[in-house]
Amino acid sequence: MKLNTRNFGEIEIDENKLVTFDETIPGFPNSRRYAFLFDEDKNSPFCWMQSVDQGEVAFALLNPVDVLPDYNPKVTAEELAILGEVDMSEISVYNILVVPPRIEDITVNLKAPIVINLNTKKAIQIILSDDRYKVRHNLQQEVRSQKEGE
Amino acid sequence: MLALTRKKGDSIMISDNIEIVVLEVQGDQVKLGINAPRSVTVHRKEIYDQIQQENKSAQMISKDTLTMLGEMLKKNIE
């Protein structure tokens, strides 16, 4: 299907690859279905989660696996139950990026990751109770400190 | 807003499957217990509001910004 977007103009998306938020992302009650748009560079830790229901809504996401190796969000069984039948190997976690006027000040939300069940294609934004994780972590500082900790 | 007065140990039912129990009252603090189906998520309002605000701020990012960011991050990792 064709989709008009704020960031990418008109794009073609595969309806079979959409993820659905049964419980919508806080602040976006009218967007349930999203398409993932990946960079041509397969090694990029970034991707986009573009709303299918509202073309102007898109989130830039970080895949923390490589750049924040210490990030270890504990997701409860209750939270996972919302995603349907769960096999842990089918779970993907992403973090939302926020860019203030100075790009160096970019922050990553480690408190409320997007968790996706690749099998059922259901997703949810969970809010971790872990106090180590905040809504705004400076991404560059975080990447450097986790690298030094290796 | 509906306002109900409850004592310690009392509870209220929301619909037929959500129970909120007053567990403890101490000065201006109230401890609540919530019995709800697994599909119902419960959050402290101030944290929920903060996440909502941050999600809205996330909309300001543009495609070019993310490309620049990729370059910046590479320098940090290499």
GROMACS .gro file of C-alpha atoms in nm:
model
  228
    1MET     CA    1   0.000   0.000   0.000
    2LYS     CA    2   0.102   0.361  -0.058
    3LEU     CA    3   0.155   0.591   0.235
    4ASN     CA    4   0.209   0.967   0.256
    5THR     CA    5   0.466   1.054   0.521
    6ARG     CA    6   0.615   1.371   0.666
    7ASN     CA    7   0.975   1.253   0.649
    8PHE     CA    8   0.983   1.030   0.344
    9GLY     CA    9   0.713   1.163   0.112
   10GLU     CA   10   0.505   0.895  -0.054
   11ILE     CA   11   0.636   0.548   0.019
   12GLU     CA   12   0.528   0.194  -0.060
   13ILE     CA   13   0.492  -0.033   0.240
   14ASP     CA   14   0.423  -0.403   0.277
   15GLU     CA   15   0.101  -0.452   0.470
   16ASN     CA   16   0.215  -0.795   0.587
   17LYS     CA   17   0.509  -0.648   0.773
   18LEU     CA   18   0.325  -0.397   0.989
   19VAL     CA   19   0.340  -0.413   1.367
   20THR     CA   20   0.032  -0.339   1.576
   21PHE     CA   21   0.006  -0.169   1.914
   22ASP     CA   22  -0.308  -0.304   2.082
   23GLU     CA   23  -0.231  -0.057   2.356
   24THR     CA   24  -0.125   0.260   2.177
   25ILE     CA   25   0.193   0.458   2.242
   26PRO     CA   26   0.133   0.723   2.511
   27GLY     CA   27   0.044   1.048   2.334
   28PHE     CA   28  -0.062   0.878   2.010
   29PRO     CA   29  -0.402   0.716   2.065
   30ASN     CA   30  -0.489   0.728   1.694
   31SER     CA   31  -0.187   0.534   1.567
   32ARG     CA   32  -0.210   0.158   1.602
   33ARG     CA   33  -0.022   0.028   1.299
   34TYR     CA   34   0.340   0.110   1.221
   35ALA     CA   35   0.585   0.017   0.948
   36PHE     CA   36   0.957  -0.027   1.018
   37LEU     CA   37   1.186   0.148   0.774
   38PHE     CA   38   1.550   0.040   0.784
   39ASP     CA   39   1.859   0.218   0.659
   40GLU     CA   40   2.031   0.093   0.343
   41ASP     CA   41   2.337   0.053   0.562
   42LYS     CA   42   2.261  -0.277   0.734
   43ASN     CA   43   2.502  -0.190   1.017
   44SER     CA   44   2.315   0.124   1.115
   45PRO     CA   45   2.177   0.103   1.469
   46PHE     CA   46   1.895   0.338   1.367
   47CYS     CA   47   1.562   0.278   1.203
   48TRP     CA   48   1.226   0.450   1.170
   49MET     CA   49   0.891   0.344   1.299
   50GLN     CA   50   0.643   0.515   1.072
   51SER     CA   51   0.275   0.534   1.165
   52VAL     CA   52   0.049   0.393   0.897
   53ASP     CA   53  -0.261   0.551   1.047
   54GLN     CA   54  -0.109   0.902   1.068
   55GLY     CA   55   0.151   0.984   0.804
   56GLU     CA   56   0.291   1.275   1.007
   57VAL     CA   57   0.381   1.049   1.300
   58ALA     CA   58   0.719   0.876   1.296
   59PHE     CA   59   0.969   0.775   1.562
   60ALA     CA   60   1.344   0.748   1.511
   61LEU     CA   61   1.457   0.438   1.697
   62LEU     CA   62   1.784   0.300   1.823
   63ASN     CA   63   1.854  -0.071   1.830
   64PRO     CA   64   2.056  -0.082   2.155
   65VAL     CA   65   2.207  -0.429   2.107
   66ASP     CA   66   2.542  -0.317   1.960
   67VAL     CA   67   2.583   0.040   2.084
   68LEU     CA   68   2.455  -0.003   2.442
   69PRO     CA   69   2.561  -0.358   2.526
   70ASP     CA   70   2.495  -0.310   2.900
   71TYR     CA   71   2.132  -0.211   2.849
   72ASN     CA   72   1.927  -0.481   3.012
   73PRO     CA   73   1.558  -0.397   3.039
   74LYS     CA   74   1.360  -0.635   3.256
   75VAL     CA   75   1.023  -0.697   3.099
   76THR     CA   76   0.763  -0.865   3.317
   77ALA     CA   77   0.557  -1.166   3.214
   78GLU     CA   78   0.245  -0.951   3.235
   79GLU     CA   79   0.386  -0.700   2.990
   80LEU     CA   80   0.493  -0.975   2.752
   81ALA     CA   81   0.152  -1.142   2.775
   82ILE     CA   82   0.003  -0.845   2.591
   83LEU     CA   83   0.220  -0.938   2.293
   84GLY     CA   84   0.066  -1.284   2.258
   85GLU     CA   85   0.254  -1.617   2.256
   86VAL     CA   86   0.609  -1.530   2.341
   87ASP     CA   87   0.934  -1.693   2.245
   88MET     CA   88   1.215  -1.478   2.385
   89SER     CA   89   1.422  -1.522   2.069
   90GLU     CA   90   1.142  -1.346   1.880
   91ILE     CA   91   1.149  -1.035   2.097
   92SER     CA   92   1.310  -0.714   1.972
   93VAL     CA   93   1.371  -0.402   2.177
   94TYR     CA   94   1.415  -0.047   2.046
   95ASN     CA   95   1.458   0.291   2.214
   96ILE     CA   96   1.307   0.621   2.102
   97LEU     CA   97   1.545   0.905   2.015
   98VAL     CA   98   1.479   1.273   2.082
   99VAL     CA   99   1.690   1.540   1.911
  100PRO     CA  100   1.699   1.887   2.068
  101PRO     CA  101   1.820   2.190   1.864
  102ARG     CA  102   2.183   2.088   1.915
  103ILE     CA  103   2.229   1.743   1.761
  104GLU     CA  104   2.507   1.666   2.013
  105ASP     CA  105   2.243   1.679   2.285
  106ILE     CA  106   2.045   1.390   2.138
  107THR     CA  107   1.883   1.175   2.403
  108VAL     CA  108   1.760   0.820   2.410
  109ASN     CA  109   1.467   0.701   2.618
  110LEU     CA  110   1.587   0.395   2.810
  111LYS     CA  111   1.294   0.410   3.053
  112ALA     CA  112   1.021   0.327   2.804
  113PRO     CA  113   1.145   0.092   2.529
  114ILE     CA  114   0.939  -0.032   2.237
  115VAL     CA  115   0.915  -0.411   2.265
  116ILE     CA  116   0.809  -0.613   1.963
  117ASN     CA  117   0.709  -0.975   1.925
  118LEU     CA  118   0.834  -1.053   1.574
  119ASN     CA  119   0.623  -1.365   1.565
  120THR     CA  120   0.283  -1.209   1.636
  121LYS     CA  121   0.391  -0.863   1.508
  122LYS     CA  122   0.246  -0.708   1.817
  123ALA     CA  123   0.427  -0.427   1.994
  124ILE     CA  124   0.402  -0.225   2.312
  125GLN     CA  125   0.583   0.063   2.475
  126ILE     CA  126   0.658  -0.053   2.825
  127ILE     CA  127   0.758   0.163   3.120
  128LEU     CA  128   1.037   0.001   3.321
  129SER     CA  129   1.034   0.025   3.698
  130ASP     CA  130   1.417   0.005   3.699
  131ASP     CA  131   1.539   0.339   3.839
  132ARG     CA  132   1.872   0.319   3.655
  133TYR     CA  133   1.690   0.397   3.335
  134LYS     CA  134   1.564   0.747   3.266
  135VAL     CA  135   1.358   0.908   2.995
  136ARG     CA  136   1.657   1.114   2.877
  137HIS     CA  137   2.006   0.970   2.852
  138ASN     CA  138   2.259   1.160   2.643
  139LEU     CA  139   2.323   0.909   2.365
  140GLN     CA  140   2.688   0.996   2.297
  141GLN     CA  141   2.784   0.988   2.666
  142GLU     CA  142   2.601   0.661   2.709
  143VAL     CA  143   2.773   0.500   2.410
  144ARG     CA  144   3.115   0.617   2.533
  145SER     CA  145   3.068   0.505   2.892
  146GLN     CA  146   2.941   0.161   2.793
  147LYS     CA  147   3.231   0.122   2.553
  148GLU     CA  148   3.481   0.211   2.828
  149GLY     CA  149   3.314  -0.038   3.058
  150GLU     CA  150   3.388  -0.327   2.821
  151MET     CA  151  -1.510   1.323   3.875
  152LEU     CA  152  -1.670   1.057   4.090
  153ALA     CA  153  -1.546   1.080   4.449
  154LEU     CA  154  -1.585   0.791   4.694
  155THR     CA  155  -1.480   0.773   5.057
  156ARG     CA  156  -1.310   0.446   5.155
  157LYS     CA  157  -1.139   0.312   5.466
  158LYS     CA  158  -0.827   0.097   5.498
  159GLY     CA  159  -0.909  -0.250   5.365
  160ASP     CA  160  -1.201  -0.123   5.155
  161SER     CA  161  -1.193  -0.144   4.781
  162ILE     CA  162  -1.371  -0.026   4.468
  163MET     CA  163  -1.451  -0.218   4.152
  164ILE     CA  164  -1.402  -0.067   3.808
  165SER     CA  165  -1.609  -0.256   3.553
  166ASP     CA  166  -1.625  -0.625   3.650
  167ASN     CA  167  -1.255  -0.702   3.652
  168ILE     CA  168  -1.051  -0.423   3.810
  169GLU     CA  169  -1.031  -0.394   4.186
  170ILE     CA  170  -0.851  -0.116   4.370
  171VAL     CA  171  -0.787  -0.178   4.739
  172VAL     CA  172  -0.682   0.077   5.001
  173LEU     CA  173  -0.398  -0.111   5.173
  174GLU     CA  174  -0.258   0.154   5.403
  175VAL     CA  175  -0.311   0.518   5.494
  176GLN     CA  176  -0.036   0.718   5.664
  177GLY     CA  177  -0.065   1.096   5.682
  178ASP     CA  178  -0.095   1.220   5.324
  179GLN     CA  179   0.022   0.887   5.176
  180VAL     CA  180  -0.210   0.614   5.055
  181LYS     CA  181  -0.092   0.268   4.952
  182LEU     CA  182  -0.316   0.111   4.689
  183GLY     CA  183  -0.338  -0.247   4.568
  184ILE     CA  184  -0.461  -0.314   4.217
  185ASN     CA  185  -0.611  -0.640   4.097
  186ALA     CA  186  -0.654  -0.627   3.721
  187PRO     CA  187  -0.630  -0.859   3.420
  188ARG     CA  188  -0.283  -0.896   3.268
  189SER     CA  189  -0.387  -0.697   2.965
  190VAL     CA  190  -0.446  -0.385   3.175
  191THR     CA  191  -0.136  -0.173   3.233
  192VAL     CA  192  -0.108   0.043   3.542
  193HIS     CA  193   0.130   0.340   3.574
  194ARG     CA  194   0.198   0.625   3.811
  195LYS     CA  195   0.043   0.922   3.633
  196GLU     CA  196   0.348   1.151   3.652
  197ILE     CA  197   0.568   0.889   3.482
  198TYR     CA  198   0.305   0.821   3.217
  199ASP     CA  199   0.281   1.198   3.147
  200GLN     CA  200   0.658   1.221   3.118
  201ILE     CA  201   0.670   0.935   2.864
  202GLN     CA  202   0.385   1.091   2.668
  203GLN     CA  203   0.567   1.428   2.655
  204GLU     CA  204   0.890   1.261   2.545
  205ASN     CA  205   0.711   1.068   2.269
  206LYS     CA  206   0.572   1.396   2.138
  207SER     CA  207   0.916   1.560   2.148
  208ALA     CA  208   1.047   1.264   1.947
  209GLN     CA  209   0.841   1.383   1.650
  210MET     CA  210   1.074   1.680   1.593
  211ILE     CA  211   1.352   1.462   1.448
  212SER     CA  212   1.409   1.473   1.072
  213LYS     CA  213   1.557   1.226   0.828
  214ASP     CA  214   1.871   1.438   0.777
  215THR     CA  215   1.931   1.458   1.150
  216LEU     CA  216   1.937   1.082   1.180
  217THR     CA  217   2.185   1.053   0.893
  218MET     CA  218   2.416   1.305   1.064
  219LEU     CA  219   2.374   1.117   1.387
  220GLY     CA  220   2.484   0.793   1.223
  221GLU     CA  221   2.810   0.960   1.121
  222MET     CA  222   2.863   1.100   1.471
  223LEU     CA  223   2.799   0.770   1.639
  224LYS     CA  224   3.042   0.587   1.410
  225LYS     CA  225   3.319   0.816   1.536
  226ASN     CA  226   3.229   0.722   1.892
  227ILE     CA  227   3.230   0.352   1.827
  228GLU     CA  228   3.543   0.328   1.610
   0.00000   0.00000   0.00000
